[in-house]
């Protein structure tokens, strides 16, 4: 483990200001900034089962929402799969990641991506966003929004809901949606109840925490979605694909 950490640190140092081609996977040959995350991204090993299932679900011309885009890996995968006739809407409130997404779009000449610098939740407004590390964070719960519970790295971010977005932002509704919001997935879905009921997109969701996982999966099944785990997971953290079943 210590050797791997030393090698990783050395690579980050050597590649700090460089863009490298992705070695394998759906983004093979596209450019990536190693400093934007761990080396699994540009090696093509990041969550391989999840990434491959996501890529295979996207057809040319599709509209895809990437909610909780981090540095934009899934955004780029979607952009490549959907092609010039498709469109990707990438949602990310964390300033460092926003800059990474912009750089990755520029490096790969992506013109089919709209970046919205906001968080997605269950209701509109402003909320505290707590950084977990240099690459990601999460919206605080209402209870944790008390001043004494907000850490020094917390930001105030704009929160939107899926149900209000198409009209307000003048964007099309998605065929495919990926949600990875570090424990707020249930609330993202609740804020998109009408959109999901009307348009029935395929939904990829990463669950964080046992309670969040249970209520998120229960909600999707209540909405007549067939839910299947992707790869290996646990009762606390796992990735799922939810496919809409016919509605009677």
GROMACS .gro file of C-alpha atoms in nm:
model
  248
    1UNK     CA    1   0.000   0.000   0.000
    2UNK     CA    2   0.280   0.241   0.090
    3UNK     CA    3   0.455   0.172  -0.241
    4UNK     CA    4   0.133   0.241  -0.434
    5UNK     CA    5   0.087   0.569  -0.249
    6UNK     CA    6   0.443   0.673  -0.331
    7UNK     CA    7   0.398   0.584  -0.698
    8UNK     CA    8   0.066   0.772  -0.709
    9UNK     CA    9   0.224   1.079  -0.548
   10UNK     CA   10   0.512   1.068  -0.795
   11UNK     CA   11   0.278   1.041  -1.093
   12UNK     CA   12   0.069   1.333  -0.969
   13UNK     CA   13   0.387   1.536  -0.936
   14UNK     CA   14   0.514   1.445  -1.284
   15UNK     CA   15   0.176   1.495  -1.454
   16UNK     CA   16   0.058   1.791  -1.248
   17UNK     CA   17   0.020   2.033  -1.538
   18UNK     CA   18  -0.018   1.786  -1.824
   19UNK     CA   19  -0.309   1.635  -2.010
   20UNK     CA   20  -0.276   1.267  -2.101
   21UNK     CA   21  -0.474   1.038  -2.333
   22UNK     CA   22  -0.712   0.799  -2.158
   23UNK     CA   23  -0.557   0.454  -2.186
   24UNK     CA   24  -0.867   0.235  -2.221
   25UNK     CA   25  -1.246   0.223  -2.194
   26UNK     CA   26  -1.516   0.436  -2.357
   27UNK     CA   27  -1.293   0.747  -2.339
   28UNK     CA   28  -0.987   0.581  -2.489
   29UNK     CA   29  -0.777   0.840  -2.669
   30UNK     CA   30  -0.957   1.142  -2.522
   31UNK     CA   31  -0.757   1.381  -2.305
   32UNK     CA   32  -0.774   1.391  -1.926
   33UNK     CA   33  -0.607   1.595  -1.652
   34UNK     CA   34  -0.454   1.353  -1.398
   35UNK     CA   35  -0.457   1.622  -1.129
   36UNK     CA   36  -0.839   1.620  -1.135
   37UNK     CA   37  -0.870   1.282  -0.960
   38UNK     CA   38  -0.710   0.945  -0.904
   39UNK     CA   39  -0.515   0.771  -1.179
   40UNK     CA   40  -0.793   0.517  -1.243
   41UNK     CA   41  -0.966   0.779  -1.460
   42UNK     CA   42  -0.699   0.820  -1.726
   43UNK     CA   43  -0.601   0.452  -1.704
   44UNK     CA   44  -0.962   0.366  -1.793
   45UNK     CA   45  -1.011   0.161  -1.476
   46UNK     CA   46  -1.247   0.392  -1.286
   47UNK     CA   47  -1.565   0.200  -1.189
   48UNK     CA   48  -1.534  -0.005  -1.509
   49UNK     CA   49  -1.865  -0.193  -1.480
   50UNK     CA   50  -2.056   0.126  -1.403
   51UNK     CA   51  -1.885   0.329  -1.676
   52UNK     CA   52  -1.939   0.057  -1.938
   53UNK     CA   53  -2.308   0.012  -1.848
   54UNK     CA   54  -2.355   0.388  -1.864
   55UNK     CA   55  -2.182   0.416  -2.202
   56UNK     CA   56  -2.381   0.126  -2.348
   57UNK     CA   57  -2.712   0.285  -2.247
   58UNK     CA   58  -2.651   0.602  -2.449
   59UNK     CA   59  -2.746   0.622  -2.816
   60UNK     CA   60  -2.643   0.883  -3.074
   61UNK     CA   61  -2.866   1.189  -3.035
   62UNK     CA   62  -2.958   1.122  -2.672
   63UNK     CA   63  -3.001   1.392  -2.409
   64UNK     CA   64  -2.811   1.301  -2.090
   65UNK     CA   65  -2.807   1.466  -1.746
   66UNK     CA   66  -2.492   1.416  -1.536
   67UNK     CA   67  -2.593   1.523  -1.186
   68UNK     CA   68  -2.294   1.549  -0.955
   69UNK     CA   69  -2.044   1.551  -1.239
   70UNK     CA   70  -1.728   1.596  -1.029
   71UNK     CA   71  -1.445   1.654  -1.283
   72UNK     CA   72  -1.660   1.547  -1.576
   73UNK     CA   73  -1.560   1.187  -1.653
   74UNK     CA   74  -1.917   1.063  -1.704
   75UNK     CA   75  -1.999   1.389  -1.882
   76UNK     CA   76  -1.727   1.318  -2.139
   77UNK     CA   77  -1.836   0.955  -2.176
   78UNK     CA   78  -2.191   1.072  -2.246
   79UNK     CA   79  -2.067   1.339  -2.489
   80UNK     CA   80  -1.875   1.081  -2.688
   81UNK     CA   81  -2.158   0.827  -2.697
   82UNK     CA   82  -2.435   1.078  -2.779
   83UNK     CA   83  -2.230   1.243  -3.053
   84UNK     CA   84  -2.280   1.580  -3.215
   85UNK     CA   85  -2.656   1.530  -3.245
   86UNK     CA   86  -2.690   1.462  -2.873
   87UNK     CA   87  -2.656   1.695  -2.578
   88UNK     CA   88  -2.522   1.660  -2.225
   89UNK     CA   89  -2.620   1.876  -1.929
   90UNK     CA   90  -2.359   1.859  -1.655
   91UNK     CA   91  -2.444   1.972  -1.300
   92UNK     CA   92  -2.163   2.057  -1.058
   93UNK     CA   93  -2.146   2.319  -0.777
   94UNK     CA   94  -1.788   2.263  -0.655
   95UNK     CA   95  -1.561   2.542  -0.794
   96UNK     CA   96  -1.252   2.325  -0.847
   97UNK     CA   97  -1.452   2.065  -1.038
   98UNK     CA   98  -1.624   2.331  -1.247
   99UNK     CA   99  -1.285   2.444  -1.373
  100UNK     CA  100  -1.182   2.085  -1.444
  101UNK     CA  101  -1.499   2.026  -1.648
  102UNK     CA  102  -1.434   2.340  -1.851
  103UNK     CA  103  -1.074   2.234  -1.917
  104UNK     CA  104  -1.177   1.881  -2.014
  105UNK     CA  105  -1.440   2.016  -2.254
  106UNK     CA  106  -1.179   2.245  -2.412
  107UNK     CA  107  -0.916   1.970  -2.439
  108UNK     CA  108  -1.159   1.740  -2.619
  109UNK     CA  109  -1.333   2.007  -2.830
  110UNK     CA  110  -1.672   1.915  -2.683
  111UNK     CA  111  -1.948   2.138  -2.815
  112UNK     CA  112  -2.242   1.924  -2.703
  113UNK     CA  113  -2.211   1.994  -2.329
  114UNK     CA  114  -2.392   2.254  -2.119
  115UNK     CA  115  -2.239   2.308  -1.774
  116UNK     CA  116  -2.472   2.433  -1.499
  117UNK     CA  117  -2.279   2.548  -1.193
  118UNK     CA  118  -2.547   2.443  -0.946
  119UNK     CA  119  -2.644   2.159  -0.715
  120UNK     CA  120  -2.963   1.957  -0.770
  121UNK     CA  121  -3.193   1.877  -0.479
  122UNK     CA  122  -3.549   1.843  -0.357
  123UNK     CA  123  -3.631   2.215  -0.343
  124UNK     CA  124  -3.499   2.538  -0.491
  125UNK     CA  125  -3.294   2.787  -0.297
  126UNK     CA  126  -2.949   2.825  -0.147
  127UNK     CA  127  -2.788   2.560   0.068
  128UNK     CA  128  -2.460   2.493   0.242
  129UNK     CA  129  -2.226   2.262   0.052
  130UNK     CA  130  -1.957   2.087   0.255
  131UNK     CA  131  -1.632   1.986   0.087
  132UNK     CA  132  -1.537   1.626   0.170
  133UNK     CA  133  -1.194   1.650   0.004
  134UNK     CA  134  -1.031   1.841  -0.280
  135UNK     CA  135  -1.246   1.663  -0.539
  136UNK     CA  136  -1.600   1.639  -0.400
  137UNK     CA  137  -1.852   1.734  -0.136
  138UNK     CA  138  -2.222   1.722  -0.053
  139UNK     CA  139  -2.518   1.938   0.039
  140UNK     CA  140  -2.573   1.957   0.412
  141UNK     CA  141  -2.902   1.840   0.554
  142UNK     CA  142  -3.136   2.104   0.691
  143UNK     CA  143  -3.042   2.000   1.045
  144UNK     CA  144  -2.671   2.041   0.972
  145UNK     CA  145  -2.724   2.385   0.820
  146UNK     CA  146  -2.706   2.540   1.164
  147UNK     CA  147  -2.402   2.769   1.176
  148UNK     CA  148  -2.228   2.570   1.449
  149UNK     CA  149  -2.238   2.256   1.231
  150UNK     CA  150  -2.093   2.407   0.914
  151UNK     CA  151  -1.725   2.333   0.857
  152UNK     CA  152  -1.469   2.586   0.745
  153UNK     CA  153  -1.473   2.446   0.390
  154UNK     CA  154  -1.849   2.489   0.344
  155UNK     CA  155  -1.982   2.694   0.054
  156UNK     CA  156  -2.321   2.843  -0.016
  157UNK     CA  157  -2.449   2.709  -0.349
  158UNK     CA  158  -2.758   2.748  -0.562
  159UNK     CA  159  -2.986   2.445  -0.562
  160UNK     CA  160  -3.229   2.368  -0.845
  161UNK     CA  161  -3.483   2.093  -0.902
  162UNK     CA  162  -3.526   1.871  -1.205
  163UNK     CA  163  -3.892   1.962  -1.235
  164UNK     CA  164  -3.820   2.333  -1.288
  165UNK     CA  165  -3.508   2.305  -1.506
  166UNK     CA  166  -3.640   2.247  -1.859
  167UNK     CA  167  -3.848   2.565  -1.857
  168UNK     CA  168  -3.606   2.786  -1.663
  169UNK     CA  169  -3.287   2.680  -1.843
  170UNK     CA  170  -3.450   2.608  -2.181
  171UNK     CA  171  -3.301   2.260  -2.202
  172UNK     CA  172  -3.444   1.936  -2.333
  173UNK     CA  173  -3.550   1.654  -2.102
  174UNK     CA  174  -3.315   1.355  -2.067
  175UNK     CA  175  -3.325   1.006  -2.212
  176UNK     CA  176  -3.059   0.901  -1.960
  177UNK     CA  177  -2.976   1.046  -1.620
  178UNK     CA  178  -2.685   0.976  -1.387
  179UNK     CA  179  -2.709   1.085  -1.022
  180UNK     CA  180  -2.414   1.078  -0.782
  181UNK     CA  181  -2.460   1.340  -0.512
  182UNK     CA  182  -2.290   1.188  -0.209
  183UNK     CA  183  -2.604   1.094  -0.017
  184UNK     CA  184  -2.864   1.333  -0.161
  185UNK     CA  185  -2.984   1.104  -0.441
  186UNK     CA  186  -3.327   1.050  -0.286
  187UNK     CA  187  -3.392   1.424  -0.274
  188UNK     CA  188  -3.272   1.474  -0.631
  189UNK     CA  189  -3.532   1.219  -0.740
  190UNK     CA  190  -3.806   1.378  -0.530
  191UNK     CA  191  -3.733   1.713  -0.694
  192UNK     CA  192  -3.776   1.549  -1.035
  193UNK     CA  193  -4.092   1.350  -0.968
  194UNK     CA  194  -4.295   1.512  -1.247
  195UNK     CA  195  -4.018   1.503  -1.506
  196UNK     CA  196  -3.946   1.137  -1.435
  197UNK     CA  197  -4.314   1.041  -1.442
  198UNK     CA  198  -4.367   1.214  -1.778
  199UNK     CA  199  -4.048   1.120  -1.962
  200UNK     CA  200  -3.931   0.795  -1.796
  201UNK     CA  201  -3.554   0.824  -1.848
  202UNK     CA  202  -3.310   0.544  -1.774
  203UNK     CA  203  -3.156   0.637  -1.438
  204UNK     CA  204  -2.810   0.554  -1.308
  205UNK     CA  205  -2.777   0.620  -0.937
  206UNK     CA  206  -2.490   0.583  -0.693
  207UNK     CA  207  -2.617   0.535  -0.338
  208UNK     CA  208  -2.430   0.650  -0.028
  209UNK     CA  209  -2.539   0.537   0.318
  210UNK     CA  210  -2.779   0.260   0.420
  211UNK     CA  211  -3.085   0.481   0.484
  212UNK     CA  212  -3.037   0.675   0.162
  213UNK     CA  213  -2.992   0.355  -0.036
  214UNK     CA  214  -3.307   0.194   0.105
  215UNK     CA  215  -3.537   0.488   0.045
  216UNK     CA  216  -3.387   0.566  -0.298
  217UNK     CA  217  -3.441   0.213  -0.426
  218UNK     CA  218  -3.788   0.196  -0.271
  219UNK     CA  219  -3.885   0.521  -0.444
  220UNK     CA  220  -3.766   0.399  -0.784
  221UNK     CA  221  -3.958   0.074  -0.747
  222UNK     CA  222  -4.265   0.267  -0.636
  223UNK     CA  223  -4.234   0.462  -0.961
  224UNK     CA  224  -4.238   0.134  -1.155
  225UNK     CA  225  -3.869   0.109  -1.232
  226UNK     CA  226  -3.675  -0.217  -1.252
  227UNK     CA  227  -3.363  -0.168  -1.040
  228UNK     CA  228  -3.042  -0.370  -1.080
  229UNK     CA  229  -2.710  -0.337  -0.901
  230UNK     CA  230  -2.407  -0.280  -1.123
  231UNK     CA  231  -2.100  -0.477  -1.019
  232UNK     CA  232  -2.036  -0.533  -0.650
  233UNK     CA  233  -2.176  -0.317  -0.376
  234UNK     CA  234  -2.289  -0.313  -0.015
  235UNK     CA  235  -2.594  -0.205   0.182
  236UNK     CA  236  -2.422   0.132   0.228
  237UNK     CA  237  -2.263   0.206  -0.108
  238UNK     CA  238  -2.359   0.065  -0.445
  239UNK     CA  239  -2.433   0.169  -0.803
  240UNK     CA  240  -2.761   0.088  -0.976
  241UNK     CA  241  -2.930   0.112  -1.312
  242UNK     CA  242  -3.304   0.176  -1.303
  243UNK     CA  243  -3.501   0.100  -1.621
  244UNK     CA  244  -3.861   0.215  -1.664
  245UNK     CA  245  -4.124  -0.057  -1.682
  246UNK     CA  246  -4.444  -0.008  -1.883
  247UNK     CA  247  -4.694   0.208  -1.697
  248UNK     CA  248  -5.051   0.077  -1.705
   0.00000   0.00000   0.00000
